[in-house]
Short mmCIF file of C-alpha atoms in Angstrom, two decimals:
data_model
loop_
_atom_site.label_atom_id
_atom_site.label_comp_id
_atom_site.label_asym_id
_atom_site.label_seq_id
_atom_site.Cartn_x
_atom_site.Cartn_y
_atom_site.Cartn_z
CA MET A 1 104.94 70.17 -25.76
CA PRO A 2 104.59 72.16 -22.57
CA ILE A 3 105.86 70.50 -19.45
CA THR A 4 102.47 70.80 -17.73
CA ALA A 5 100.65 69.01 -20.55
CA LEU A 6 103.27 66.24 -20.62
CA ALA A 7 102.91 65.61 -16.88
CA THR A 8 99.15 65.43 -17.24
CA ILE A 9 99.42 62.79 -20.00
CA ARG A 10 101.83 60.69 -17.89
CA ARG A 11 99.52 60.82 -14.89
CA ALA A 12 96.57 59.68 -17.06
CA ALA A 13 98.57 56.77 -18.54
CA ALA A 14 99.67 55.63 -15.08
CA ALA A 15 96.10 55.74 -13.85
CA ALA A 16 94.95 53.65 -16.84
CA LEU A 17 97.64 51.04 -16.16
CA LEU A 18 96.60 50.87 -12.51
CA VAL A 19 92.96 50.31 -13.45
CA THR A 20 93.91 47.54 -15.94
CA ALA A 21 96.07 45.76 -13.39
CA THR A 22 93.31 45.96 -10.79
CA LEU A 23 90.74 44.49 -13.16
CA ALA A 24 93.09 41.61 -14.14
CA LEU A 25 93.80 40.80 -10.50
CA THR A 26 90.08 40.79 -9.65
CA ALA A 27 89.26 38.46 -12.56
CA GLY A 28 92.01 36.07 -11.52
CA CYS A 29 90.57 35.72 -8.04
CA HIS A 30 87.28 34.32 -9.34
CA ASP A 31 86.49 31.19 -11.38
CA GLY A 32 83.86 30.90 -14.05
CA ALA A 33 81.23 29.82 -11.56
CA GLY A 34 81.68 32.89 -9.41
CA HIS A 35 83.67 31.13 -6.64
CA HIS A 36 86.80 32.69 -5.21
CA ALA A 37 89.92 30.91 -6.43
CA GLY A 38 91.19 30.71 -2.89
CA ASP A 39 88.13 28.80 -1.63
CA SER A 40 88.82 25.14 -0.67
CA VAL A 41 86.97 22.40 -2.62
CA THR A 42 85.43 19.54 -0.61
CA ALA A 43 85.10 16.15 -2.39
CA VAL A 44 81.67 14.63 -1.69
CA SER A 45 81.78 10.84 -1.26
CA PRO A 46 78.90 8.67 -2.51
CA ALA A 47 76.16 8.16 0.06
CA PRO A 48 76.83 5.09 2.22
CA VAL A 49 75.02 1.99 1.00
CA PRO A 50 72.55 0.84 3.65
CA PRO A 51 73.30 -2.67 4.97
CA SER A 52 71.38 -5.51 3.41
CA ALA A 53 68.45 -6.90 5.33
CA HIS A 54 70.31 -10.25 5.35
CA ASP A 55 73.61 -8.85 6.66
CA GLY A 56 73.82 -9.68 10.31
CA GLY A 57 70.17 -10.65 10.31
CA LYS A 58 68.71 -13.01 12.80
CA PRO A 59 68.70 -16.73 11.88
CA PRO A 60 65.34 -18.35 11.10
CA THR A 61 63.28 -19.56 14.02
CA GLY A 62 60.88 -22.45 14.47
CA PRO A 63 57.30 -22.31 15.75
CA ASP A 64 58.59 -22.41 19.31
CA GLY A 65 60.66 -19.26 18.76
CA ARG A 66 63.97 -21.10 18.96
CA VAL A 67 66.64 -21.00 16.27
CA ALA A 68 65.77 -23.46 13.50
CA CYS A 69 68.43 -25.99 12.50
CA THR A 70 69.96 -25.19 9.11
CA PRO A 71 72.43 -27.18 6.99
CA GLU A 72 75.18 -24.63 7.77
CA MET A 73 74.98 -25.63 11.44
CA LEU A 74 74.94 -29.37 10.92
CA ARG A 75 77.04 -32.34 9.84
CA PHE A 76 75.22 -35.27 8.23
CA GLN A 77 76.26 -38.92 8.08
CA ALA A 78 74.47 -41.95 6.67
CA GLY A 79 75.01 -45.67 6.21
CA ALA A 80 73.41 -49.10 6.32
CA MET A 81 72.62 -50.39 9.81
CA PRO A 82 74.60 -53.52 10.68
CA ARG A 83 72.48 -56.65 11.16
CA ARG A 84 69.32 -54.80 10.19
CA ALA A 85 67.86 -55.68 6.80
CA HIS A 86 66.37 -52.82 4.77
CA ARG A 87 67.47 -50.25 7.35
CA MET A 88 69.72 -47.21 7.00
CA LEU A 89 70.70 -44.73 9.71
CA LEU A 90 70.92 -40.97 9.20
CA THR A 91 72.66 -38.93 11.88
CA VAL A 92 73.00 -35.16 12.22
CA THR A 93 75.34 -33.35 14.60
CA ASN A 94 75.14 -29.69 15.59
CA PHE A 95 78.67 -28.31 15.31
CA SER A 96 77.63 -24.67 15.77
CA ASP A 97 77.86 -22.73 19.03
CA ARG A 98 74.11 -22.40 19.56
CA PRO A 99 71.23 -24.84 20.11
CA CYS A 100 68.72 -25.31 17.31
CA THR A 101 65.37 -27.02 16.85
CA PHE A 102 63.61 -29.23 14.31
CA ALA A 103 60.20 -27.96 15.39
CA GLY A 104 59.49 -26.41 11.98
CA GLN A 105 60.15 -29.68 10.12
CA PRO A 106 60.28 -32.55 12.63
CA TYR A 107 61.49 -35.23 10.19
CA PRO A 108 64.02 -35.08 7.35
CA LEU A 109 62.75 -34.63 3.81
CA LEU A 110 64.65 -37.27 1.86
CA HIS A 111 65.05 -37.30 -1.90
CA PHE A 112 66.37 -40.32 -3.79
CA GLY A 113 67.13 -39.70 -7.43
CA ASP A 114 65.26 -36.78 -8.95
CA ASP A 115 64.81 -33.94 -6.45
CA ARG A 116 61.49 -33.10 -8.10
CA ARG A 117 60.05 -36.34 -6.76
CA ALA A 118 58.14 -35.99 -3.50
CA PRO A 119 60.22 -36.73 -0.39
CA LEU A 120 59.82 -40.00 1.48
CA PRO A 121 56.75 -40.17 3.72
CA ALA A 122 57.36 -40.18 7.47
CA ILE A 123 56.44 -42.99 9.83
CA GLY A 124 53.76 -41.17 11.80
CA ALA A 125 53.98 -43.44 14.85
CA SER A 126 57.64 -42.48 15.30
CA ALA A 127 56.84 -38.87 16.20
CA PRO A 128 58.33 -38.02 19.62
CA ARG A 129 56.31 -36.16 22.23
CA ALA A 130 58.26 -32.99 21.54
CA ALA A 131 60.31 -31.88 18.55
CA VAL A 132 64.02 -32.58 18.92
CA THR A 133 66.26 -29.70 19.98
CA LEU A 134 69.99 -30.05 19.37
CA ALA A 135 72.48 -28.50 21.75
CA PRO A 136 75.97 -27.79 20.38
CA ASN A 137 77.91 -31.02 19.68
CA ARG A 138 74.82 -33.17 20.21
CA THR A 139 73.45 -35.65 17.65
CA ALA A 140 69.97 -36.58 16.43
CA TYR A 141 68.98 -39.68 14.46
CA ALA A 142 66.50 -40.82 11.86
CA LEU A 143 65.95 -44.37 10.62
CA ILE A 144 65.20 -45.05 6.96
CA THR A 145 63.37 -48.20 5.96
CA THR A 146 64.88 -48.54 2.51
CA SER A 147 62.16 -50.83 1.14
CA ALA A 148 59.28 -53.02 2.18
CA ALA A 149 59.54 -56.80 1.95
CA HIS A 150 57.17 -56.57 -1.00
CA GLY A 151 55.95 -53.70 -3.13
CA PRO A 152 52.46 -52.20 -2.82
CA ASP A 153 51.24 -54.52 -5.57
CA GLY A 154 52.58 -57.66 -3.90
CA THR A 155 55.69 -57.88 -6.06
CA ARG A 156 59.24 -57.79 -4.79
CA HIS A 157 60.64 -54.36 -4.10
CA ARG A 158 62.14 -52.41 -6.96
CA GLY A 159 64.26 -49.27 -6.97
CA GLY A 160 68.03 -49.41 -7.20
CA LYS A 161 71.29 -48.96 -5.36
CA VAL A 162 72.25 -45.50 -4.15
CA SER A 163 75.49 -44.10 -2.78
CA GLN A 164 74.08 -40.67 -1.87
CA PHE A 165 70.74 -38.92 -1.42
CA GLY A 166 69.32 -35.50 -0.69
CA VAL A 167 68.30 -34.23 2.75
CA ALA A 168 66.20 -31.08 3.16
CA LEU A 169 65.17 -29.46 6.43
CA SER A 170 62.23 -27.53 4.99
CA ALA A 171 59.92 -27.91 2.02
CA ARG A 172 61.45 -25.01 0.08
CA ALA A 173 65.09 -25.75 0.86
CA THR A 174 67.53 -27.19 -1.65
CA PRO A 175 68.44 -30.73 -0.52
CA THR A 176 71.92 -31.26 0.87
CA GLN A 177 73.60 -34.27 -0.74
CA VAL A 178 74.71 -36.83 1.81
CA GLY A 179 77.00 -39.70 0.83
CA LEU A 180 77.08 -43.10 2.51
CA ASP A 181 79.96 -43.64 4.91
CA GLY A 182 82.54 -45.89 3.26
CA ARG A 183 80.17 -48.74 2.61
CA ALA A 184 78.72 -50.36 -0.47
CA PRO A 185 75.68 -48.67 -2.06
CA VAL A 186 72.33 -49.42 -0.41
CA HIS A 187 69.28 -50.68 -2.28
CA VAL A 188 66.38 -48.22 -1.96
CA ASP A 189 62.86 -48.45 -3.32
CA PRO A 190 61.46 -44.89 -3.19
CA ARG A 191 57.91 -46.25 -3.61
CA THR A 192 57.97 -48.11 -0.30
CA ALA A 193 60.82 -46.47 1.66
CA ARG A 194 59.93 -44.47 4.79
CA VAL A 195 61.74 -42.35 7.35
CA THR A 196 61.21 -41.77 11.05
CA TYR A 197 60.92 -38.43 12.78
CA TRP A 198 64.14 -37.08 14.25
CA GLN A 199 64.97 -38.93 17.45
CA SER A 200 67.12 -37.69 20.32
CA SER A 201 68.74 -41.06 21.05
CA LEU A 202 70.00 -44.04 19.11
CA ALA A 203 68.01 -46.37 21.36
CA ALA A 204 64.76 -44.68 20.38
CA THR A 205 65.74 -44.89 16.71
CA ARG A 206 66.47 -48.63 16.82
CA LYS A 207 62.84 -49.38 17.71
CA TRP A 208 61.92 -48.83 14.09
#
């Protein structure tokens, strides 16, 4: 073969190899989606979950705009009153760092036995001039008349002995169970028992 023809063939083969290499390099620099292989990939995190309406929300307030007392803020105690027949004392202490009010429900809703039974009626005449507000570490009181001397039909009181009962601070709240303080069970007749409004002093409570 003439030298000139041989040189021409070699130049054509070299050019073909160069084209093939160029095409392979170009394909390697792109992925199937058309992105350059050298491009950085950013991981997208899930969208932040918005905070719940209850997280960090304001505590409930009473009709007067003040913070309403809730079971989480309070410590309850109960027991028979010494030298007082058919009387039991309920005390509640605010151990939180903020004052609270009973304006929304000015007397405790007491449940003896089945929580589905209506709470004890309040002694209307015991209502103070203003609803009790509890400052931190202060205590309020309510007196429970556990039974009348005679039932509504003239018979002796009925009911039974209890060692704990439910206390609710609003009509829709689940009652908090309060046990009697280290004393024998107290006889309670739910048909005739009554409770006073919350009182700011023990002296005012003893009147009932």
